[in-house]
XYZ file of C-alpha atoms in Angstrom:
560
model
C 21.709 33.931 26.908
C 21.336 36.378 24.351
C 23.547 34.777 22.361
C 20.988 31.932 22.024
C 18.016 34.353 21.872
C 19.814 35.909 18.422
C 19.981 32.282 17.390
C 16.072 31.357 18.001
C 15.373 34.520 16.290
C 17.740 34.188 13.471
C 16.326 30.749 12.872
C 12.248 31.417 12.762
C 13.287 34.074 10.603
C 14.541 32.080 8.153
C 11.842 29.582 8.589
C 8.795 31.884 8.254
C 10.678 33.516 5.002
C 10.778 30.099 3.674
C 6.864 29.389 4.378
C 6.099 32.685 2.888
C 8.036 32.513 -0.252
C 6.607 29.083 -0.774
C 3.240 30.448 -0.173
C 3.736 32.744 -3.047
C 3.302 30.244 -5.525
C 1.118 27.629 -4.090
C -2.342 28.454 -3.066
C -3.598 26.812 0.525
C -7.029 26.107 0.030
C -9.002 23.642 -2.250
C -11.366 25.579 -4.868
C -15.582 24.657 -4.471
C -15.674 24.796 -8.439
C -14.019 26.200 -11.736
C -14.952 29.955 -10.855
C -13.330 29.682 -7.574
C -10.545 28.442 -8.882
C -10.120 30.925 -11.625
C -10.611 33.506 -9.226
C -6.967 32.481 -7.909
C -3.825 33.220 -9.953
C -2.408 29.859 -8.447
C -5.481 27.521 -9.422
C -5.416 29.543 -12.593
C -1.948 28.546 -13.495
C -2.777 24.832 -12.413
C -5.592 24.613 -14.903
C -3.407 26.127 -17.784
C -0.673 24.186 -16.676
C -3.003 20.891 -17.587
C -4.674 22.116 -20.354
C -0.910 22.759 -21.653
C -0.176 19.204 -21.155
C -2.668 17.945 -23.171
C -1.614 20.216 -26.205
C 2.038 18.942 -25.617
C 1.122 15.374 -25.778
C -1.391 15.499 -28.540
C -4.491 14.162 -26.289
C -7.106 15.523 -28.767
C -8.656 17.310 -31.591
C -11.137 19.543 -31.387
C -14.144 18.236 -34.401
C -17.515 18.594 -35.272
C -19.837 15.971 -33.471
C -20.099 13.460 -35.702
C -24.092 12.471 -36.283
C -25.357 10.516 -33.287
C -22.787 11.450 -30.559
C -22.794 11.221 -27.322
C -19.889 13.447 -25.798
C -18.814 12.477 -22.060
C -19.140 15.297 -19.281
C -15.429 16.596 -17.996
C -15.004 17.690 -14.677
C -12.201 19.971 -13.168
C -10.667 18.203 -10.003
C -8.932 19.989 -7.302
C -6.007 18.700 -5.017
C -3.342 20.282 -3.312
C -0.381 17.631 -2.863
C 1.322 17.897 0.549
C 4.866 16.896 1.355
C 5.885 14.635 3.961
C 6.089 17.482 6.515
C 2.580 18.043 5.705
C 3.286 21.730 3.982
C 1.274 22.031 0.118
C 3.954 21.511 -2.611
C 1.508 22.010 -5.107
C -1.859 22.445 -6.422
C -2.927 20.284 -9.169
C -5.899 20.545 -11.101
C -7.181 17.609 -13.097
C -9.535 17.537 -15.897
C -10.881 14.232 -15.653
C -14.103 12.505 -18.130
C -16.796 11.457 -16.726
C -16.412 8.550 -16.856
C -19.570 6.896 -15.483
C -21.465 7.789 -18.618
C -19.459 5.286 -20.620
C -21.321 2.193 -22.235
C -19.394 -1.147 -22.683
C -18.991 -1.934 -25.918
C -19.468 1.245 -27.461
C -17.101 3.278 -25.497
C -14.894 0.856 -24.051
C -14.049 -3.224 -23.532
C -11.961 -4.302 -21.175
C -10.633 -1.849 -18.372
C -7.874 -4.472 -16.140
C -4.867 -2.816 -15.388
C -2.782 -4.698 -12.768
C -1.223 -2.784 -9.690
C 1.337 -3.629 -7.431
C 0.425 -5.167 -4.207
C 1.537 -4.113 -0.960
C 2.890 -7.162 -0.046
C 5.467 -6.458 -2.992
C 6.492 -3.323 -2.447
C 7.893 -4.484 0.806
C 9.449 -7.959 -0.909
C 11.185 -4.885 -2.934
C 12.267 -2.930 -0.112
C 13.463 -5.691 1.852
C 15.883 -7.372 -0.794
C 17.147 -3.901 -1.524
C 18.068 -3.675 1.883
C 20.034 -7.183 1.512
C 21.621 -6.892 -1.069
C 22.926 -2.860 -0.465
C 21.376 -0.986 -3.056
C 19.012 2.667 -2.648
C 15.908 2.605 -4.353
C 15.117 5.482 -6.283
C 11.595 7.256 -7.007
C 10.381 8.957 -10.104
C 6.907 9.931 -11.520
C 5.104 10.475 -14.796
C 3.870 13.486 -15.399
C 0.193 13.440 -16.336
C 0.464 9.888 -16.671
C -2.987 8.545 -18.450
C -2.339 11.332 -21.244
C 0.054 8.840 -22.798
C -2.350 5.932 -23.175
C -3.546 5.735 -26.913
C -7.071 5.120 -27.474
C -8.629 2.028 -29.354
C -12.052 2.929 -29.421
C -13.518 6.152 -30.838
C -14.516 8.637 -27.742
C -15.560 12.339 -27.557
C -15.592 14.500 -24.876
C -17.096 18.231 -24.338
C -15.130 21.018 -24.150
C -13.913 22.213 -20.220
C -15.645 24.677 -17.941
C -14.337 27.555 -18.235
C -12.286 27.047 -20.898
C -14.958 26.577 -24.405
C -13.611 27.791 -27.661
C -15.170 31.142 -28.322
C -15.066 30.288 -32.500
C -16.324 27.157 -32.022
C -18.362 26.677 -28.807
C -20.178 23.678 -29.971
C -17.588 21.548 -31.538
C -16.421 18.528 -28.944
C -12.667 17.191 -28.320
C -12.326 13.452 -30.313
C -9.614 11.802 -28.164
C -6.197 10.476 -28.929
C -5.215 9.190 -25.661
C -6.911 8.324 -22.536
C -8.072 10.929 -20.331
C -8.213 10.681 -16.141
C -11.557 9.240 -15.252
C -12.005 6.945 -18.591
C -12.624 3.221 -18.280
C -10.122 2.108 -20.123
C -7.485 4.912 -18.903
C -5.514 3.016 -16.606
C -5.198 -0.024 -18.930
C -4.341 1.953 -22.253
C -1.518 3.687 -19.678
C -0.256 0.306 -18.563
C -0.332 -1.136 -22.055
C 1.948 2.135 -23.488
C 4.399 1.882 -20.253
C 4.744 -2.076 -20.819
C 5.578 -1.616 -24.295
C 8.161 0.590 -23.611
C 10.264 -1.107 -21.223
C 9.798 -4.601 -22.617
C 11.431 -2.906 -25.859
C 14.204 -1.305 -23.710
C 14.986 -5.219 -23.163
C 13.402 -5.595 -19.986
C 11.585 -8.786 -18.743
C 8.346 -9.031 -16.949
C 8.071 -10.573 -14.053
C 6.063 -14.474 -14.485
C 3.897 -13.662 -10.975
C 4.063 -9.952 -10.596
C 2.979 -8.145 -13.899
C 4.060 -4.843 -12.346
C 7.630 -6.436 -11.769
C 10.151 -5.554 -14.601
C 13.626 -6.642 -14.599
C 16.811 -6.028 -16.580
C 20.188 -7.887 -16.363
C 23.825 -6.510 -17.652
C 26.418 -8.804 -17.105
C 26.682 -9.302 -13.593
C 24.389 -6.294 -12.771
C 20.500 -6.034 -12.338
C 17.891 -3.639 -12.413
C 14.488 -3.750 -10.347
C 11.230 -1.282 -11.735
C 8.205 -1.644 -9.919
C 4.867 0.174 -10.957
C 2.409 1.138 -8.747
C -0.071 3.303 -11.654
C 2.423 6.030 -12.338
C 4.561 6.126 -9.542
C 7.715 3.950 -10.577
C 10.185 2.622 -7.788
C 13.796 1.173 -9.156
C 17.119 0.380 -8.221
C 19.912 -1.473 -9.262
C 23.094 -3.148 -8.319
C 25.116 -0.774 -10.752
C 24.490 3.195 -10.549
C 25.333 3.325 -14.203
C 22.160 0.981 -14.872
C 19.850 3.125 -12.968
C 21.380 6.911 -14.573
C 20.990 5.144 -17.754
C 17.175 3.917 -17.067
C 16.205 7.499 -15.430
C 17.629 9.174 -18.790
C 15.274 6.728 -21.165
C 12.538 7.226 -19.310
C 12.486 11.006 -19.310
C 13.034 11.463 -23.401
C 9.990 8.699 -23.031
C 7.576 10.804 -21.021
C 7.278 14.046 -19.122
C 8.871 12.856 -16.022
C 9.824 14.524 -12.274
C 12.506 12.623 -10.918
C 12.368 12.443 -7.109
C 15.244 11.023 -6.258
C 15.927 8.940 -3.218
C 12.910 6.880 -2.163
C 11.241 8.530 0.435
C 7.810 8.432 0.468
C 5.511 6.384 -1.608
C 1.501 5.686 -1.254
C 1.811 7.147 2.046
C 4.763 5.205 3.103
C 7.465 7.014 4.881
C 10.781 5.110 3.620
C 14.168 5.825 5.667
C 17.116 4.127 3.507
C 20.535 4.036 5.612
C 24.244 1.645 5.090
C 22.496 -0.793 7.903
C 18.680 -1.194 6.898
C 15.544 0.436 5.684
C 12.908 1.672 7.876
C 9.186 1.979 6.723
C 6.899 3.591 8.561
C 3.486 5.799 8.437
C 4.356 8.309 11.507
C 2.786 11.114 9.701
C -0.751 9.263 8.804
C -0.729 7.914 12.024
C -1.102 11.266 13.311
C -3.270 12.385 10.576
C -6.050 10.022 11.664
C -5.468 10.874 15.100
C -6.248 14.029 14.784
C -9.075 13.092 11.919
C -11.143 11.470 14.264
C -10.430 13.936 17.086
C -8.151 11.353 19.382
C -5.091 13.105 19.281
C -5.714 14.635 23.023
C -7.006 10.615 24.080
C -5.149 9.176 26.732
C -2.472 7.051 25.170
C -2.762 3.090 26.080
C 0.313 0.540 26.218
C -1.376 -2.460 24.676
C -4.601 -3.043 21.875
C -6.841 -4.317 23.893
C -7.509 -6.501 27.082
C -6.624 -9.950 26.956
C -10.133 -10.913 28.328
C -11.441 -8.866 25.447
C -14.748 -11.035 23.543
C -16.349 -8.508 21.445
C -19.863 -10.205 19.890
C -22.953 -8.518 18.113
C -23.816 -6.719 21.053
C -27.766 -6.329 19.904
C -28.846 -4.763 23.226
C -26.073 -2.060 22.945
C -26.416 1.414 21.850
C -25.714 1.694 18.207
C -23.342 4.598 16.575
C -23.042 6.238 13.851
C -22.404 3.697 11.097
C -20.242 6.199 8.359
C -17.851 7.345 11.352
C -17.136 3.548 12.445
C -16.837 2.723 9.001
C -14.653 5.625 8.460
C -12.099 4.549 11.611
C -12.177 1.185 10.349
C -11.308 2.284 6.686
C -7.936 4.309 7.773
C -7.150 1.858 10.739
C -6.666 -0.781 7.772
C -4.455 1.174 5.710
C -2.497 1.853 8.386
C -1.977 -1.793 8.847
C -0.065 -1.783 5.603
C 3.405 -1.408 7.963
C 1.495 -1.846 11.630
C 1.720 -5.550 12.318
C 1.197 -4.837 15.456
C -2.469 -3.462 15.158
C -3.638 -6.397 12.178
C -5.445 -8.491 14.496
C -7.426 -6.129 16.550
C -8.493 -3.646 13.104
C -9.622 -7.103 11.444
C -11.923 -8.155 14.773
C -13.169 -4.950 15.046
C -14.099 -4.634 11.262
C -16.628 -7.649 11.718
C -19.131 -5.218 12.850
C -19.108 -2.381 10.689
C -22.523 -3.350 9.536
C -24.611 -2.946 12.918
C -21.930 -0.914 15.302
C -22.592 -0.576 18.833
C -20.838 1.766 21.043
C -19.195 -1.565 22.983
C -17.136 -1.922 19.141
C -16.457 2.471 18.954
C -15.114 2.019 22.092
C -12.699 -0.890 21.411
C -11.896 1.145 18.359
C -11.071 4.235 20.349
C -8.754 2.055 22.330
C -6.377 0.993 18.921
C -6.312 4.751 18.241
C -4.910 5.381 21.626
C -2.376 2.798 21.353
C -1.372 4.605 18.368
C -1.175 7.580 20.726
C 1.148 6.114 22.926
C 3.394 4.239 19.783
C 2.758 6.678 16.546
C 6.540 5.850 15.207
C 6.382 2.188 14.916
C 7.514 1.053 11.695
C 9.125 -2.145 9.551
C 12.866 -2.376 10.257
C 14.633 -4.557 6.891
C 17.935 -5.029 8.026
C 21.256 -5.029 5.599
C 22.489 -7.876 7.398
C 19.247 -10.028 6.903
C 19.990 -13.316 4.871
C 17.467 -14.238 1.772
C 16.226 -17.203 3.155
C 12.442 -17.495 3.082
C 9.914 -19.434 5.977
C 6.403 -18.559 7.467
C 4.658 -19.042 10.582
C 1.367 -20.475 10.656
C -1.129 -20.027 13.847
C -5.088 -20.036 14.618
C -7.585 -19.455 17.373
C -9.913 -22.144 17.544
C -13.281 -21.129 17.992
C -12.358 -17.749 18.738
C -15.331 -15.752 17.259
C -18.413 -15.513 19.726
C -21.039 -14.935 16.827
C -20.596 -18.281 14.401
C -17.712 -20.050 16.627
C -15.128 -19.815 13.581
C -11.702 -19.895 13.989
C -9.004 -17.009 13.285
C -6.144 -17.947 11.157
C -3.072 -15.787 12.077
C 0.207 -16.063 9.412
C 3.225 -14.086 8.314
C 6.160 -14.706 6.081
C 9.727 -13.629 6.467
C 12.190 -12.994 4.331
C 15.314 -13.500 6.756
C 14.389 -11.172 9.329
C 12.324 -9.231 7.508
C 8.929 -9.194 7.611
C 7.638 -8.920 4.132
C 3.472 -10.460 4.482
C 1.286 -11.493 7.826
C -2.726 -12.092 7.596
C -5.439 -12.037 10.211
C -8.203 -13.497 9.376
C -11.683 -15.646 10.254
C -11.760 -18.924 8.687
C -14.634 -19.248 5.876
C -16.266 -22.869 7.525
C -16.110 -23.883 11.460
C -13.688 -26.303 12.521
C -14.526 -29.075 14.697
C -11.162 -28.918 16.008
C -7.948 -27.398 17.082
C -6.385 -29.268 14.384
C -8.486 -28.817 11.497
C -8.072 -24.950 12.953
C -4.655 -25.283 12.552
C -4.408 -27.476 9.530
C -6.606 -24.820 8.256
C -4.446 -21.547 8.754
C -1.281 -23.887 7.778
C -2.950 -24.673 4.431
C -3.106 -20.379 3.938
C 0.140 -19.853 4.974
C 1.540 -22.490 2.641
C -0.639 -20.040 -0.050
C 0.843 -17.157 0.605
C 4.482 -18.723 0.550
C 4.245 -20.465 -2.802
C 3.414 -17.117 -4.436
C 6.289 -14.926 -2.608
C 8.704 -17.811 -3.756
C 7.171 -17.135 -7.250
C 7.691 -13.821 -6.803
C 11.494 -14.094 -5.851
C 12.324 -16.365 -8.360
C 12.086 -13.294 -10.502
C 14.530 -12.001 -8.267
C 16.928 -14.629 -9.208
C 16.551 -16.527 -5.805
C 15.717 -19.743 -6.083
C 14.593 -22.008 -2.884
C 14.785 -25.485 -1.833
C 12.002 -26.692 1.170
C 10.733 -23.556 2.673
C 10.096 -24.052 6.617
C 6.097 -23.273 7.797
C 6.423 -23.613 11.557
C 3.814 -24.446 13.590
C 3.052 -24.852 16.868
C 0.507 -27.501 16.834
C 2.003 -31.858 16.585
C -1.449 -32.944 15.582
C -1.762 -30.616 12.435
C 2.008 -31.630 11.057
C 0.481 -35.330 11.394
C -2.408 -34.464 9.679
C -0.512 -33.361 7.052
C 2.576 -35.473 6.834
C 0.530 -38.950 7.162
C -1.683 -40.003 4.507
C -2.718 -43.041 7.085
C -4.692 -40.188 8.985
C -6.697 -39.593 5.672
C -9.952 -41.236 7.661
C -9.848 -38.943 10.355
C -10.090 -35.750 8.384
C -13.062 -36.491 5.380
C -15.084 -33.637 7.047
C -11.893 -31.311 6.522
C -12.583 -29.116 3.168
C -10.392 -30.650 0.717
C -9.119 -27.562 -1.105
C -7.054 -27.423 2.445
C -5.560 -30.793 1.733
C -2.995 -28.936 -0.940
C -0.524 -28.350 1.873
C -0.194 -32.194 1.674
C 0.111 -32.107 -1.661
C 3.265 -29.770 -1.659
C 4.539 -30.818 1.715
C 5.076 -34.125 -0.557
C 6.391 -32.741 -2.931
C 9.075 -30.959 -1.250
C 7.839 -27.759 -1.505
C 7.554 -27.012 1.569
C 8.696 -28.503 5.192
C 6.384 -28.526 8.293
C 8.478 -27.582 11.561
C 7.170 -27.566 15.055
C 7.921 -24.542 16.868
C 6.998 -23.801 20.700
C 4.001 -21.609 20.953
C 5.864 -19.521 22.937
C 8.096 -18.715 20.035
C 5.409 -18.993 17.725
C 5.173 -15.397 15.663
C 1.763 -15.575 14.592
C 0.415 -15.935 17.744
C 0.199 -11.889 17.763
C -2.670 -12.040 14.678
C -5.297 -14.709 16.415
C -5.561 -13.407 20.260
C -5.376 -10.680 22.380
C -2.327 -11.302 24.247
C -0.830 -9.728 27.849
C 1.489 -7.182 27.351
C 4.899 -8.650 27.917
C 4.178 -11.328 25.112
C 2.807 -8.391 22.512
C 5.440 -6.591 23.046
C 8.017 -9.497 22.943
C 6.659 -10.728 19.734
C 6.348 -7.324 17.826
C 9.785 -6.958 18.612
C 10.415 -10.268 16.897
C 8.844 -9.042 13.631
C 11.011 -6.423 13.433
C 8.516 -3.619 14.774
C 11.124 -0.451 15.714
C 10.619 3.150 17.040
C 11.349 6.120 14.406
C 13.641 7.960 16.437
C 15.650 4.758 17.503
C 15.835 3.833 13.459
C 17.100 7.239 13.001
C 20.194 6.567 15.408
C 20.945 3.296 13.727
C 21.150 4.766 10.572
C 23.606 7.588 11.730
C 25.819 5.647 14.197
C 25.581 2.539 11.831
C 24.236 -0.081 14.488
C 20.948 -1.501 15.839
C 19.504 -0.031 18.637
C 18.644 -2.596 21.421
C 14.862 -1.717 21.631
C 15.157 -4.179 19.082
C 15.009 -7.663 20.584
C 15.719 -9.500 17.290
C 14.091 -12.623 15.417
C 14.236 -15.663 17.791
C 16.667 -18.496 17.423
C 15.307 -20.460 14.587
C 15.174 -17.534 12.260
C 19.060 -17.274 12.385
């Protein structure tokens, strides 16, 4: 007994020394403006911190304004950056241009710079898994301050920081500064430049894709602004890239992948689990839900939701607001797609009939914050999609829902919910319809994976409905579908052309059914199980005992 008292004591000992000797050199609190911040050794060392950076990479010169200038504003920006257990890890102060003061044309042309998508990131993290390698993490320090400027651009000097000698002189730029139009291009443009010289080659689909092959071996960088994810099948590949990179730029190495644009990543010898357990309970506790009663299922299955004009309307920023972080959360919550899209219909007029079939998601999330993506080691790289709608299903304009994902073996790597643009007279143009999208979506992963070196005959798009694989296979049914829009009438095309190969599947097995319909809760929960929806803590065995935990049910026959 008092053995184990020592223990407890022992260890909050050590833990509240650790909290207070990180405390020493972070502040907690996010300054109103520069004085505030000044007024705080800790902010103060931020701002010199940045102000060093720019001095290190050569960002500007400090000149006489030339006759007829017009200097941009700067602003200081303050963040503190928290870790993944939700402690700060640092403060960073930004000095960012204003950037809305820019003309086109005088200060800047063209401001594209591609970023990766979501679905992407997860193609990444799912052949990782496959083929056995860890995915590594790193990021650029100060990242737009090595972006060199075309055009000619001044900027004033920083708040609390003017040159006492020359308090009217204004900074001419060298390289892009945070809040500039053309900042994230002239960043993407340097980065590019470097790894396509370091004998890299750019992916044909995915600009943000960069690969490099050794012999047998192969290395995978993906860019997401100036966080950079890669991984290889050699470890001397990936030392070799992390050690180029850092006498490139001002780097921090983070290691193992772990968590990325809010992802949480688990990587283990059996799979990789991706989940969002600790924004999940962020937003819960945002919007003041995280003492709700928790709820099994979405919603009802006899759930209609429509404009509701006689209802009591709410307030429209707060709706907005749940609907906002619902869909982000989305990005590894399969589960939740359908009912965040329905609700999201109404964020113009809200009516407390829509809060409260909000409220109900959020305590779902209560009652399953952990869910995540499971990519399993053992999943094959064979590609297929499901296709599904809901004819009808929308109360206001009678459109149809289109419900799809995509799998890459068993992992699921895209999936859509979403009302059809035009009505359909009928279940099979509904179907035809959400077919024709799915068919989309698969042409550009396969795209995507042939940079991957995989290359794919027929891909399987299984559907549950006879009438729309007739549609589609038999041109003698041409007649019979004129008032079908005939951009839809590409699945045809590639179904002809091999491309693709339209399977009937039971609409009991059918996938998608989870993104068109609420469903009863034995089928919900049967399905997200299919998709490879897993609990945290049951991911967290698998990893350590090296096995699957039977709370996951597995992909049904035909994905095998």
């Amino acid at each position: 007994m008092i053995g184990d008292i020592h223990q407890r004591v022992t260890r909050s000992s050590v833990n509240s020394l650790a909290f207070f000797s990180h405390s020493a050199y972070v502040a907690s609190f996010e300054p109103r403006d520069v004085s505030h911040a000044l007024s705080d050794p800790n902010w103060a060392n931020a701002m010199h911190e940045e102000l060093e950076n720019f001095e290190r990479n050569h960002v500007w010169d400090l000149v006489e304004p030339p006759p007829n200038c017009r200097p941009i504003g700067t602003k200081w920006v303050f963040k503190n950056k928290q870790g993944e257990d939700g402690m700060v890890v640092r403060n960073k102060a930004r000095l960012v241009a204003q950037g809305f003061c820019q003309k086109e044309g005088i200060d800047y042309e063209e401001t594209f710079a591609p970023v990766a998508r979501l679905e992407a990131i997860r193609i990444l993290l799912a052949f990782a898994a496959s083929k056995g390698f860890k995915l590594q993490q790193m990021d650029v320090k100060s990242a737009f301050l090595n972006g060199f400027m075309e055009e000619e651009v001044y900027v004033r000097q920083p708040l609390g920081f003017k040159s006492a000698r020359f308090p009217d002189r204004v900074y001419k730029l060298r390289k892009a500064l945070y809040g500039l139009k053309q900042a994230p291009r002239a960043w993407y443009a340097r980065l590019k430049s470097f790894l396509l010289k370091s004998g890299f080659v750019m992916g044909s689909v995915d600009k943000t894709l960069f690969l490099l092959s050794r012999g047998g071996d192969i290395l995978l960088v993906q860019i997401y602004v100036d966080d950079i994810i890669f991984g290889g099948s050699s470890h001397a590949l990936v030392s070799s890239f992390a050690e180029q990179m850092s006498r490139e730029f001002e780097m921090s190495l983070m290691g193992e992948l772990q968590f990325f644009l809010g992802l949480q990543i688990k990587q283990g010898p059996k799979g990789t689990f991706v989940h969002q357990a600790k924004y999940t309970r962020d937003i819960l506790k945002k919007f003041e839900m995280g003492d709700s009663k928790a709820m099994t299922t979405l919603m009802s299955t006899n759930t209609a939701l429509d404009a509701d004009e006689d209802g009591e309307a709410v307030d429209q920023k707060e709706f907005r607001g749940m609907i906002g972080s619902l869909l982000y959360l989305t990005a590894t919550r399969p589960d939740i797609q359908f009912a965040v899209c329905l609700c999201a219909r109404y964020q113009a007029s809200p009516r407390t009939s829509h809060r409260q079939t909000v409220k109900r998601i959020f305590r779902y999330l209560k009652f399953t914050p952990e869910l995540g993506l499971w990519y399993s080691s053992g999943s094959s790289l064979s590609l297929r999609g499901f296709s599904d709608a809901d004819h009808a299903g929308c109360r206001i304009d009678r459109k149809s829902t289109s419900g799809t994902c995509q799998l890459l073996g068993t992992s699921l790597v895209s999936w859509s919910s979403r009302k059809q643009a035009s009505v359909s007279l009928s279940t099979t143009e509904a179907e035809y319809t959400a077919a024709a999208s799915c068919c989309s979506q698969l042409l550009w992963i396969k795209a995507t994976l042939s940079d991957f070196g995989l290359r794919f005959g027929k891909i399987p798009l299984l559907v549950d409905s006879t009438s729309a694989i007739s549609v589609a296979k038999n041109p003698v049914l041409h007649s019979r579908t004129k008032h079908i829009d005939v951009r839809f009438h590409f699945l045809r095309d590639h179904y002809e052309k091999g491309d693709i190969d339209l399977v009937h599947v039971a609409s009991e097995n059918q996938l998608a059914d989870i993104f068109t319909k609420p469903l009863e809760f034995g089928a919900f929960v049967r399905l997200r199980g299919e998709l490879g929806v897993l609990q945290v803590e049951g991911v967290d065995n698998a990893l350590i005992k090296g096995e699957i935990e039977s709370q996951w049910t597995g992909p049904i026959a035909l994905l095998v």
